[in-house]
Coordinates of C-alpha atoms in Angstrom, one line a residue:
Chain A
M1 CA -52.6 140.4 40.0
T2 CA -52.6 136.6 39.7
V3 CA -49.5 134.6 39.9
P4 CA -46.7 136.3 37.9
L5 CA -45.4 134.3 34.9
V6 CA -41.8 134.9 35.9
E7 CA -40.7 135.6 39.4
T8 CA -37.3 135.7 41.2
Q9 CA -36.5 135.8 44.9
A10 CA -33.2 136.9 46.3
L11 CA -31.7 135.8 43.0
A12 CA -27.9 135.8 43.0
R13 CA -25.3 134.7 40.5
H14 CA -21.6 134.8 41.5
Y15 CA -18.5 134.1 39.4
R16 CA -15.2 133.1 40.8
L17 CA -12.4 135.2 39.4
G18 CA -9.5 133.4 40.9
S19 CA -7.3 134.6 43.8
G20 CA -10.4 134.4 46.0
R21 CA -12.3 137.3 44.3
I22 CA -15.9 136.8 43.6
L23 CA -17.9 138.8 41.0
R24 CA -21.5 139.2 42.2
A25 CA -23.1 139.8 38.9
L26 CA -26.5 139.4 40.5
D27 CA -26.7 140.3 44.1
G28 CA -30.2 139.6 45.4
V29 CA -32.7 140.5 42.7
D30 CA -36.5 140.3 43.2
I31 CA -38.6 140.9 40.2
A32 CA -41.9 139.7 38.9
I33 CA -43.2 139.8 35.3
G34 CA -47.0 139.2 34.9
K35 CA -48.6 137.4 32.0
G36 CA -48.5 139.7 28.9
E37 CA -46.4 142.3 30.7
T38 CA -43.2 143.8 29.4
L39 CA -40.5 144.8 31.9
G40 CA -37.7 147.1 30.7
L41 CA -34.3 146.6 32.2
V42 CA -31.7 149.4 32.0
G43 CA -28.3 149.8 33.4
E44 CA -24.7 150.3 32.2
S45 CA -22.2 147.7 31.2
G46 CA -21.3 145.4 34.1
S47 CA -24.6 146.1 35.9
G48 CA -25.7 142.5 35.6
K49 CA -28.6 143.0 33.2
S50 CA -27.6 140.3 30.7
T51 CA -26.8 137.9 33.5
L52 CA -30.3 138.4 34.8
G53 CA -31.8 137.8 31.3
R54 CA -29.8 134.7 30.8
T55 CA -30.7 133.3 34.2
L56 CA -34.4 133.9 33.6
V57 CA -34.4 131.8 30.4
G58 CA -32.3 129.1 32.0
L59 CA -29.1 129.7 30.1
Q60 CA -27.4 130.2 33.5
R61 CA -28.1 128.7 36.8
P62 CA -28.6 130.9 39.9
S63 CA -25.9 130.7 42.6
E64 CA -28.5 131.4 45.2
G65 CA -32.2 132.3 45.2
I66 CA -35.2 131.1 43.2
V67 CA -36.5 131.5 39.6
R68 CA -40.1 130.6 39.4
F69 CA -41.9 130.1 36.1
D70 CA -45.6 129.9 36.0
G71 CA -45.6 129.3 39.7
R72 CA -43.1 126.4 39.6
D73 CA -39.5 126.5 40.8
T74 CA -37.2 125.9 37.8
A75 CA -34.1 124.8 39.8
D76 CA -34.7 121.0 39.5
A77 CA -36.5 121.0 36.2
A78 CA -35.9 117.8 34.3
G79 CA -37.5 115.7 31.6
S80 CA -40.8 117.0 30.3
H81 CA -40.8 120.0 32.7
L82 CA -37.4 121.1 31.3
R83 CA -38.6 120.6 27.7
E84 CA -41.6 122.6 28.4
L85 CA -39.5 125.4 30.0
R86 CA -37.3 125.5 26.9
R87 CA -40.3 125.7 24.6
R88 CA -41.9 128.5 26.6
R89 CA -38.9 130.7 27.4
Q90 CA -37.0 132.1 24.4
M91 CA -34.3 134.7 23.8
V92 CA -33.4 137.3 21.2
F93 CA -29.7 138.3 21.3
Q94 CA -27.9 141.5 20.6
D95 CA -25.8 140.5 17.6
P96 CA -27.9 138.6 15.1
S97 CA -24.8 137.6 13.1
G98 CA -23.3 135.8 16.1
A99 CA -26.7 134.2 17.0
L100 CA -27.2 132.5 13.7
N101 CA -25.1 129.6 12.4
P102 CA -23.3 131.0 9.3
R103 CA -23.4 127.6 7.5
M104 CA -27.1 127.0 7.9
T105 CA -29.8 128.6 5.8
I106 CA -32.4 130.5 7.8
G107 CA -34.9 127.6 7.1
T108 CA -32.5 125.0 8.4
T109 CA -31.9 127.1 11.5
L110 CA -35.7 127.3 12.2
Q111 CA -36.2 123.6 11.6
E112 CA -33.3 122.6 13.9
H113 CA -34.8 124.7 16.6
L114 CA -38.1 122.8 16.3
L115 CA -36.5 119.3 15.8
V116 CA -34.8 119.5 19.2
Q117 CA -38.2 120.3 20.7
G118 CA -39.4 117.0 19.4
W119 CA -41.1 118.2 16.2
S120 CA -41.1 116.0 13.1
R121 CA -39.1 117.4 10.1
A122 CA -42.3 117.7 8.1
A123 CA -44.2 119.6 10.8
A124 CA -41.1 121.9 11.3
R125 CA -41.0 122.6 7.6
A126 CA -44.7 123.3 7.5
R127 CA -44.4 125.8 10.3
Q128 CA -41.6 127.8 8.6
P129 CA -43.6 130.1 6.3
D130 CA -45.9 131.2 9.0
V131 CA -43.1 132.0 11.4
L132 CA -41.1 133.9 8.8
A133 CA -44.2 135.9 7.9
Q134 CA -44.9 136.9 11.5
A135 CA -41.3 138.2 11.7
G136 CA -41.9 140.1 8.5
L137 CA -39.7 138.0 6.2
P138 CA -40.8 136.7 2.8
G139 CA -41.0 132.9 2.6
E140 CA -38.0 132.6 0.1
F141 CA -35.7 133.8 2.9
A142 CA -35.8 130.3 4.2
E143 CA -33.3 129.4 1.4
R144 CA -30.9 132.3 2.3
Y145 CA -27.7 132.2 4.4
P146 CA -27.2 134.8 7.1
H147 CA -24.5 136.6 5.1
E148 CA -26.9 137.0 2.2
I149 CA -29.3 139.2 4.1
S150 CA -29.0 142.5 5.9
G151 CA -28.5 143.0 9.7
G152 CA -32.2 144.0 10.2
Q153 CA -33.3 140.9 8.3
R154 CA -30.9 138.7 10.4
Q155 CA -32.5 140.1 13.5
R156 CA -35.9 139.2 12.1
A157 CA -34.7 135.7 11.5
V158 CA -33.5 135.5 15.1
I159 CA -36.9 136.7 16.2
A160 CA -38.6 134.2 13.9
R161 CA -36.7 131.4 15.6
A162 CA -37.6 132.7 19.1
I163 CA -41.3 132.7 18.4
A164 CA -41.3 129.4 16.5
T165 CA -42.0 127.3 19.6
D166 CA -44.9 129.6 20.5
P167 CA -43.2 130.8 23.8
D168 CA -45.0 132.9 26.4
F169 CA -41.8 134.5 27.7
L170 CA -39.2 136.3 25.7
V171 CA -36.0 137.9 26.8
A172 CA -34.7 140.5 24.3
D173 CA -31.1 141.4 25.2
E174 CA -30.2 144.6 23.5
P175 CA -32.0 143.5 20.4
V176 CA -31.4 146.7 18.4
S177 CA -28.0 147.9 19.6
A178 CA -26.2 146.4 16.7
L179 CA -28.6 147.9 14.1
D180 CA -28.8 151.2 12.3
V181 CA -31.3 153.8 13.3
S182 CA -33.8 153.3 10.5
T183 CA -33.7 149.5 10.9
R184 CA -33.9 149.8 14.6
A185 CA -37.4 151.3 14.5
Q186 CA -38.6 148.5 12.3
I187 CA -37.4 145.8 14.8
I188 CA -38.8 147.7 17.8
N189 CA -42.2 147.9 16.1
L190 CA -42.1 144.2 15.2
L191 CA -41.3 143.2 18.8
R192 CA -44.2 145.5 20.1
H193 CA -46.6 144.0 17.7
L194 CA -45.6 140.4 18.5
Q195 CA -45.8 141.1 22.2
R196 CA -49.3 142.5 21.9
A197 CA -50.7 140.1 19.4
R198 CA -49.4 137.0 21.3
G199 CA -49.8 138.3 24.8
L200 CA -46.1 137.6 25.3
S201 CA -44.4 138.4 28.6
M202 CA -41.1 140.1 27.9
L203 CA -37.9 141.2 29.6
F204 CA -36.5 143.9 27.3
I205 CA -32.9 144.7 28.2
S206 CA -31.3 147.9 26.9
H207 CA -28.8 150.6 27.8
D208 CA -31.0 153.0 25.9
L209 CA -33.7 154.4 28.1
S210 CA -35.7 156.0 25.3
I211 CA -36.1 152.7 23.5
V212 CA -37.2 151.0 26.7
A213 CA -39.6 153.8 27.4
H214 CA -41.2 153.1 24.0
I215 CA -41.7 149.4 24.5
C216 CA -42.2 148.7 28.2
R217 CA -44.9 149.7 30.7
T218 CA -42.6 149.1 33.7
V219 CA -38.9 149.8 33.9
A220 CA -36.3 148.5 36.3
V221 CA -32.9 150.1 36.7
M222 CA -29.8 148.1 37.7
Y223 CA -26.6 149.2 39.2
L224 CA -23.8 146.7 40.1
G225 CA -25.9 143.6 40.4
R226 CA -28.9 145.2 42.2
I227 CA -32.2 146.7 41.2
V228 CA -32.2 150.2 42.5
E229 CA -35.5 151.4 41.2
I230 CA -38.6 149.9 39.5
A231 CA -41.5 152.1 38.4
P232 CA -44.2 152.5 35.7
R233 CA -42.5 154.2 32.7
T234 CA -44.1 157.6 33.1
A235 CA -43.3 157.7 36.9
L236 CA -39.7 156.8 36.2
F237 CA -39.2 159.4 33.5
E238 CA -41.1 162.1 35.4
T239 CA -40.3 161.5 39.0
A240 CA -37.4 159.1 39.3
L241 CA -36.5 158.8 42.9
H242 CA -33.1 157.1 42.9
P243 CA -30.1 159.5 42.5
Y244 CA -28.6 157.1 40.0
T245 CA -31.7 156.9 37.8
R246 CA -31.8 160.7 37.8
T247 CA -28.2 160.9 36.6
L248 CA -28.9 158.3 34.0
L249 CA -31.9 160.2 32.7
S250 CA -30.0 163.5 32.5
A251 CA -27.2 161.8 30.6
I252 CA -29.3 160.8 27.7
P253 CA -29.0 163.3 24.9
L254 CA -32.4 164.4 23.7
P255 CA -32.8 164.7 19.9
D256 CA -34.1 168.3 20.3
P257 CA -31.5 171.0 20.2
A258 CA -33.4 173.7 22.2
R259 CA -34.3 171.4 25.1
E260 CA -31.0 169.5 25.1
R261 CA -29.1 172.8 25.5
A262 CA -31.4 174.3 28.0
R263 CA -31.7 171.5 30.5
P264 CA -29.2 170.9 33.4
H265 CA -26.9 168.0 33.1
V266 CA -26.0 166.2 36.3
S267 CA -22.5 164.8 35.9
L268 CA -21.6 161.7 37.7
R269 CA -18.6 161.8 39.9
G270 CA -15.8 159.2 39.4
E271 CA -15.9 156.0 37.5
T272 CA -18.1 152.9 37.7
P273 CA -16.5 150.9 40.5
D274 CA -14.9 147.5 39.8
P275 CA -17.9 145.1 40.0
S276 CA -15.7 142.5 41.7
A277 CA -15.0 144.9 44.5
P278 CA -18.1 147.1 44.9
P279 CA -18.3 149.7 47.7
G280 CA -19.9 148.5 50.9
G281 CA -23.4 149.6 52.0
C282 CA -25.2 151.2 49.1
H283 CA -23.1 150.4 46.0
F284 CA -23.8 153.9 44.7
H285 CA -22.7 155.9 47.7
P286 CA -19.2 157.0 46.5
R287 CA -20.7 158.7 43.5
C288 CA -23.9 159.9 45.1
P289 CA -24.5 163.6 45.8
I290 CA -26.7 163.0 48.9
A291 CA -24.9 160.0 50.5
T292 CA -24.6 160.0 54.3
T293 CA -22.9 157.7 56.8
E294 CA -25.9 155.5 56.8
C295 CA -25.3 154.8 53.1
T296 CA -21.7 153.7 53.6
E297 CA -22.9 151.2 56.2
T298 CA -26.2 149.7 55.3
S299 CA -27.4 148.5 52.0
P300 CA -30.8 150.0 51.3
L301 CA -33.6 147.5 50.4
L302 CA -36.2 148.1 47.7
R303 CA -39.2 149.8 49.3
T304 CA -42.5 150.9 47.8
L305 CA -43.0 154.7 47.8
A306 CA -45.9 155.0 45.4
A307 CA -48.2 152.7 43.4
G308 CA -45.8 150.3 41.7
H309 CA -42.8 152.5 42.4
Q310 CA -40.0 150.9 44.4
V311 CA -36.7 152.4 45.2
A312 CA -33.6 151.2 47.0
C313 CA -32.3 154.4 48.6
H314 CA -32.3 155.5 52.2
H315 CA -33.0 159.1 51.2
A316 CA -35.4 158.6 48.3
G317 CA -38.2 161.2 48.5
P318 CA -38.1 165.0 48.6
A319 CA -34.2 165.1 48.7
T320 CA -33.8 163.1 45.6
A321 CA -36.6 164.7 43.7
A322 CA -34.9 168.0 44.1
L323 CA -31.6 166.8 42.5
Chain B
M1 CA -15.8 183.9 10.7
T2 CA -13.1 182.6 8.5
T3 CA -13.3 179.4 6.7
L4 CA -10.9 176.7 8.1
L5 CA -11.7 173.8 5.9
D6 CA -13.3 173.9 2.4
V7 CA -14.0 170.5 1.0
R8 CA -15.0 170.3 -2.7
D9 CA -16.3 167.3 -4.5
L10 CA -14.5 164.8 -2.3
T11 CA -14.7 161.4 -3.9
V12 CA -13.2 158.2 -2.4
R13 CA -13.0 155.1 -4.6
F14 CA -12.0 151.6 -3.5
G15 CA -11.7 149.8 -6.8
Q16 CA -15.0 150.4 -8.6
T17 CA -16.9 151.3 -5.4
R18 CA -17.4 155.0 -4.6
A19 CA -17.6 155.1 -0.8
V20 CA -17.8 158.8 -0.8
D21 CA -19.2 160.3 -4.0
G22 CA -18.6 164.0 -4.5
I23 CA -19.3 165.7 -1.1
S24 CA -18.7 169.4 -0.5
F25 CA -18.8 171.3 2.7
T26 CA -17.1 174.1 4.6
L27 CA -16.2 174.5 8.2
D28 CA -15.5 177.8 10.0
E29 CA -12.8 178.3 12.7
G30 CA -14.1 177.0 16.0
E31 CA -17.3 175.6 14.5
T32 CA -18.7 172.1 15.2
L33 CA -20.1 170.2 12.3
G34 CA -22.1 167.0 12.8
L35 CA -21.7 164.4 10.1
V36 CA -24.7 162.1 10.4
G37 CA -25.7 158.9 8.7
E38 CA -26.0 155.2 9.0
S39 CA -23.3 152.6 8.7
G40 CA -21.8 152.5 5.2
C41 CA -22.9 156.0 4.2
G42 CA -19.3 157.1 3.9
K43 CA -19.0 159.4 6.9
S44 CA -16.0 157.7 8.5
T45 CA -14.3 157.2 5.1
A46 CA -14.6 160.9 4.4
A47 CA -12.8 161.7 7.7
L48 CA -10.1 159.2 7.1
A49 CA -9.6 160.7 3.6
L50 CA -9.1 164.1 5.1
M51 CA -6.6 162.7 7.6
G52 CA -4.7 161.1 4.8
L53 CA -5.1 157.7 6.3
L54 CA -6.6 155.8 3.3
E55 CA -3.7 154.1 1.5
A56 CA -5.7 151.8 -0.8
A57 CA -8.2 154.4 -2.0
R58 CA -8.3 156.8 -4.9
L59 CA -9.1 160.3 -3.9
D60 CA -10.5 163.1 -6.0
G61 CA -11.6 166.6 -5.3
S62 CA -9.9 169.1 -2.9
A63 CA -9.9 169.9 0.8
S64 CA -8.4 173.3 1.5
F65 CA -7.2 173.5 5.1
G66 CA -5.4 176.7 6.1
G67 CA -4.4 177.3 2.5
R68 CA -3.1 173.8 1.7
D69 CA -5.0 171.1 -0.1
L70 CA -5.0 168.1 2.3
L71 CA -5.6 165.7 -0.6
A72 CA -2.6 166.8 -2.6
L73 CA 0.0 166.8 0.2
D74 CA 2.8 164.2 0.2
E75 CA 3.1 161.9 3.1
A76 CA 6.0 163.8 4.7
R77 CA 4.0 167.1 4.7
M78 CA 0.9 165.3 5.9
R79 CA 2.8 163.8 8.8
S80 CA 3.8 167.3 10.0
I81 CA 0.2 168.4 10.0
R82 CA -1.5 165.2 11.2
G83 CA -1.4 165.2 15.0
A84 CA -0.3 168.9 15.1
E85 CA -2.9 171.0 13.3
L86 CA -5.4 168.2 12.5
A87 CA -6.2 165.4 15.0
M88 CA -8.6 162.5 15.1
I89 CA -10.2 160.4 17.8
F90 CA -11.9 157.1 17.1
Q91 CA -14.9 155.0 18.2
D92 CA -13.0 152.3 20.1
P93 CA -10.4 153.9 22.3
A94 CA -9.1 150.6 23.5
T95 CA -7.9 149.5 20.0
A96 CA -6.8 153.0 18.9
L97 CA -4.2 153.0 21.7
H98 CA -1.1 150.9 21.5
P99 CA -1.6 148.0 23.9
L100 CA 2.1 147.6 24.9
I101 CA 3.0 151.2 25.5
R102 CA 2.2 153.1 28.7
V103 CA -0.5 155.7 28.0
G104 CA 1.6 158.5 29.3
D105 CA 4.4 157.7 26.8
Q106 CA 1.8 157.6 24.0
V107 CA 0.7 161.1 24.7
A108 CA 4.4 162.3 25.2
E109 CA 5.3 160.8 21.9
V110 CA 3.0 163.3 20.1
L111 CA 4.7 166.2 21.9
R112 CA 8.2 164.9 21.1
T113 CA 7.4 164.4 17.5
H114 CA 5.7 167.7 16.7
L115 CA 7.1 170.1 19.3
G116 CA 10.5 168.6 19.6
S117 CA 10.1 168.4 23.4
N118 CA 12.6 166.4 25.4
R119 CA 11.5 163.5 27.4
R120 CA 11.1 165.3 30.7
E121 CA 9.2 168.3 29.2
A122 CA 6.9 165.9 27.3
T123 CA 6.1 163.9 30.3
A124 CA 5.4 167.0 32.4
R125 CA 3.1 168.3 29.7
A126 CA 1.4 164.9 29.4
L127 CA 0.6 165.2 33.1
D128 CA -1.0 168.6 32.5
L129 CA -3.0 167.2 29.7
F130 CA -4.2 164.2 31.8
R131 CA -5.4 166.7 34.4
K132 CA -7.1 168.8 31.7
V133 CA -9.1 165.9 30.4
G134 CA -10.2 164.9 33.8
I135 CA -8.1 161.7 34.5
A136 CA -8.1 161.0 38.2
A137 CA -4.7 160.3 39.9
P138 CA -2.9 161.4 36.7
E139 CA 0.6 160.7 38.1
V140 CA -0.3 157.0 38.5
R141 CA -2.3 156.8 35.2
L142 CA 0.7 158.1 33.2
R143 CA 2.3 154.7 33.8
A144 CA -0.7 152.6 33.1
Y145 CA -1.3 150.4 30.1
P146 CA -4.5 150.7 28.1
H147 CA -5.9 147.4 29.4
E148 CA -5.7 148.6 32.9
M149 CA -8.1 151.5 32.2
S150 CA -11.8 151.7 31.5
G151 CA -13.1 152.6 28.1
G152 CA -14.0 156.1 29.2
M153 CA -10.5 156.6 30.6
C154 CA -8.9 155.3 27.4
Q155 CA -11.0 157.8 25.4
R156 CA -9.8 160.6 27.7
V157 CA -6.2 159.5 26.9
M158 CA -7.0 159.6 23.2
I159 CA -8.4 163.1 23.6
A160 CA -5.3 164.2 25.6
A161 CA -3.1 162.9 22.7
A162 CA -5.3 164.6 20.1
I163 CA -5.3 168.0 21.8
A164 CA -1.6 167.8 22.8
C165 CA -0.5 170.2 20.1
S166 CA -3.7 172.4 20.2
P167 CA -5.0 171.3 16.8
R168 CA -7.2 173.7 14.8
L169 CA -9.5 170.9 13.8
L170 CA -10.5 167.7 15.6
L171 CA -12.2 164.9 13.7
A172 CA -14.2 162.8 16.2
D173 CA -15.5 159.6 14.7
E174 CA -18.3 158.2 16.9
P175 CA -16.2 159.1 20.0
T176 CA -18.8 157.9 22.5
T177 CA -20.6 155.1 20.8
A178 CA -18.7 152.4 22.7
L179 CA -19.2 154.1 26.0
D180 CA -21.9 153.9 28.7
V181 CA -24.4 156.8 28.7
T182 CA -23.1 158.5 31.8
V183 CA -19.5 158.2 30.6
Q184 CA -20.7 159.5 27.2
A185 CA -22.1 162.6 28.9
Q186 CA -18.7 163.2 30.6
I187 CA -16.8 162.8 27.4
L188 CA -19.1 165.1 25.4
G189 CA -18.9 167.7 28.1
L190 CA -15.2 167.5 27.9
L191 CA -15.1 167.9 24.1
R192 CA -17.5 170.9 24.3
D193 CA -15.3 172.6 26.9
L194 CA -12.1 172.0 25.0
S195 CA -13.5 173.3 21.7
R196 CA -14.8 176.4 23.4
E197 CA -11.6 177.0 25.4
F198 CA -9.2 176.6 22.4
G199 CA -11.5 177.7 19.7
M200 CA -10.9 174.3 18.1
A201 CA -13.2 173.3 15.2
M202 CA -14.7 169.9 15.3
I203 CA -16.3 167.4 12.9
L204 CA -18.4 165.1 15.0
I205 CA -19.3 161.9 13.2
T206 CA -22.2 160.1 14.8
H207 CA -25.4 158.2 14.1
D208 CA -26.9 159.5 17.4
L209 CA -29.2 162.4 16.8
G210 CA -29.3 163.3 20.4
V211 CA -25.5 163.8 20.4
V212 CA -25.9 165.9 17.3
A213 CA -28.6 168.0 18.9
G214 CA -26.5 168.9 21.9
M215 CA -23.1 169.3 20.4
T216 CA -23.1 170.8 16.9
D217 CA -23.6 174.2 15.2
R218 CA -24.4 172.7 11.8
V219 CA -25.3 169.2 10.5
A220 CA -24.6 167.4 7.2
V221 CA -26.7 164.3 6.6
M222 CA -25.1 161.6 4.5
Y223 CA -26.8 158.8 2.6
A224 CA -25.0 156.3 0.4
G225 CA -21.9 158.4 -0.1
R226 CA -23.5 161.8 -0.7
I227 CA -24.6 164.7 1.5
V228 CA -28.4 164.8 1.1
E229 CA -29.0 167.8 3.4
A230 CA -27.0 170.4 5.3
A231 CA -28.4 172.9 7.7
P232 CA -27.9 174.8 11.0
T233 CA -28.7 172.3 13.8
G234 CA -31.8 174.0 15.2
A235 CA -33.3 174.5 11.7
L236 CA -32.6 170.8 10.7
F237 CA -34.4 169.4 13.8
A238 CA -37.2 171.9 13.6
A239 CA -38.0 171.4 9.9
P240 CA -36.1 168.7 8.1
A241 CA -36.3 169.0 4.3
H242 CA -35.0 165.8 2.9
P243 CA -37.3 162.8 3.2
Y244 CA -34.4 160.7 4.6
T245 CA -33.8 163.3 7.3
V246 CA -37.5 163.3 8.1
G247 CA -37.4 159.5 8.4
L248 CA -34.3 159.5 10.5
L249 CA -35.7 162.0 13.0
G250 CA -39.0 160.2 13.1
S251 CA -37.5 156.8 13.8
V252 CA -35.8 157.9 17.0
P253 CA -37.8 156.9 20.1
R254 CA -38.4 159.9 22.4
L255 CA -38.9 159.7 26.1
D256 CA -42.0 161.8 25.8
A257 CA -43.6 159.9 23.0
G258 CA -46.8 158.0 23.6
W259 CA -46.6 154.3 24.5
D260 CA -49.1 153.4 21.9
D261 CA -47.5 155.2 19.0
D262 CA -45.6 153.1 16.5
L263 CA -42.2 154.5 15.6
A264 CA -42.0 155.9 12.1
T265 CA -39.9 153.7 9.9
I266 CA -38.0 154.0 6.7
P267 CA -38.9 151.0 4.6
G268 CA -36.2 148.8 3.1
S269 CA -32.5 149.1 3.7
V270 CA -29.6 151.2 2.4
Q271 CA -28.4 150.5 -1.2
T272 CA -24.8 150.8 -1.9
A273 CA -23.6 153.8 -3.9
A274 CA -22.4 151.5 -6.7
D275 CA -25.7 150.2 -7.9
A276 CA -27.6 153.5 -7.8
S277 CA -28.7 155.6 -10.6
G278 CA -30.7 158.8 -9.9
C279 CA -31.5 159.6 -6.3
R280 CA -30.2 156.9 -4.1
F281 CA -32.9 157.3 -1.5
A282 CA -35.7 157.0 -4.1
P283 CA -36.3 153.2 -3.7
R284 CA -37.2 153.9 0.0
C285 CA -38.9 157.2 -0.5
A286 CA -42.6 157.8 -0.3
R287 CA -42.3 161.0 -2.3
A288 CA -40.3 159.5 -5.2
S289 CA -41.5 160.3 -8.8
N290 CA -40.1 160.0 -12.3
A291 CA -38.0 163.1 -11.6
C292 CA -36.0 161.1 -9.1
R293 CA -34.4 159.0 -11.8
T294 CA -32.1 162.0 -12.3
E295 CA -29.7 162.5 -9.4
P296 CA -30.6 165.8 -7.5
A297 CA -27.7 168.1 -6.7
L298 CA -27.2 169.7 -3.3
I299 CA -28.9 173.0 -3.9
P300 CA -28.7 175.9 -1.4
T301 CA -32.2 177.0 -0.2
G302 CA -31.2 180.0 1.8
E303 CA -30.5 180.6 5.5
G304 CA -27.5 178.3 5.4
R305 CA -29.5 175.3 4.3
A306 CA -29.1 173.0 1.3
V307 CA -30.9 169.9 0.2
A308 CA -30.5 167.4 -2.5
C309 CA -34.1 166.4 -3.3
W310 CA -36.6 167.0 -6.1
H311 CA -39.5 166.9 -3.6
P312 CA -38.3 168.4 -0.3
A313 CA -40.7 168.5 2.6

């Protein structure tokens, strides 16, 4: 592989909570997304997946570590470099109602987005129909306000805005969680088509593994600020090696009564720990069925166990595969 | 099996809008029925109507529950049943609990109201219930406030309050939608165990077909205020008959589906019940014909199935 489009090294993002407590939302994350690749990111609430997405598009600064975009460090970006980064990195948010200005028509929203990029009003207006069409919206929707259109159409408008500047990297943060099942499929298909037609690189964040499986070739699993496993989608779903990934997979209800009732369910012990006071060593050890003393003391690093399959677990291998 | 609940032609009107438009279904003792559909289809409204929690609505039809018509009871009678024989849990446990009252007291209140327990008995029983629903360190948690607990723990408290008087029927409205998937698995397991242990019937309202597959005996699919299909769970998933059910099942991504396959979609979006004439799904339906201008009734097709469609699959 050539230089990845987006790459992080030991990326960390800390928040001060007062009384000396620090929330390590990102605690040393190394990922790389190649040109035209889609990386799926799954994890439960508080795992840091949204923070990672926001940091990758530059909505948040890293506390430590590096974010490289197209080979260049983004930390000190200014002037034309910063403008270029903003053009090339875009984001689709979870709640399309909150992501659109309720007092602007969809057309005005699209134009504003281009004007701040230095486009002329005329050029921005000329771009509008094409962008709407690509997002599957009829041209007259430019005149509508967000409250006049459905939730699925609002998410299409948010997607239209994100692709208006012709970006090459898109972060989609739970883009379908707020939508109904039938609309959800439409938006997933739209994102897939855009991603392929434009050769977009994408970070697709979701708590729903089955959606991620459908849209991403590679999937990363986060737990309390760290990546615990990265693998090609089939490897992850067939031979997940991290005990947390295995529990996560067994917890997803399958829309198939016979299989859903027949398969064993691995129940997770205890509750998700307070992210501001994670357990030492491997963060997962208090809930892990195969934890040993080593796990309470040393934090496991990501290591490669098969082609493209990395796991952060001291005991990953035959022991976890049998869980 | 004896019938516990028999709902006939339940209609809920808010002004001119019919949120629920003549739905009928029955529920046996100990049975779990899934009520499935997208937002706005009327599934939650139907449950709130059965609980007598809709003040501003006009209700029609009947809902016979252990010999009484829930829709005809006055508020005093309803109060004695609600929480005792009939209980409900909600989607967002954090807002369903009172934020300023310790969670143990909220569970104890149910017992004092319906069983006339004194304070000490009620607290002791609340402690038992906390253990039953799997709350760790129950003695400490009794004295906690809702904001001090996670969403999953709050939902366990809600369940403890709901089962406190061993109700015969539990209405669960999207009980795990706000929760993480591993917590969801724990809560669903708990509900399954409780319904088995106490023979408690359950109406599980959800949009998640995976949850339906694992939890329910029968399913009723709702669209724009009406039940469009009802069937035993296995039969519904194996051979959906209504085009909407077919679309709904097809639009769910599966872990084992091919990466290159597009998801099946249902074109368009839901119309409201008010502006519909004929079959409400017809504008989105590939099978629609002239016949669909007349509204199809929910017709039994044998083997416990029923479908409201002129052109079922």
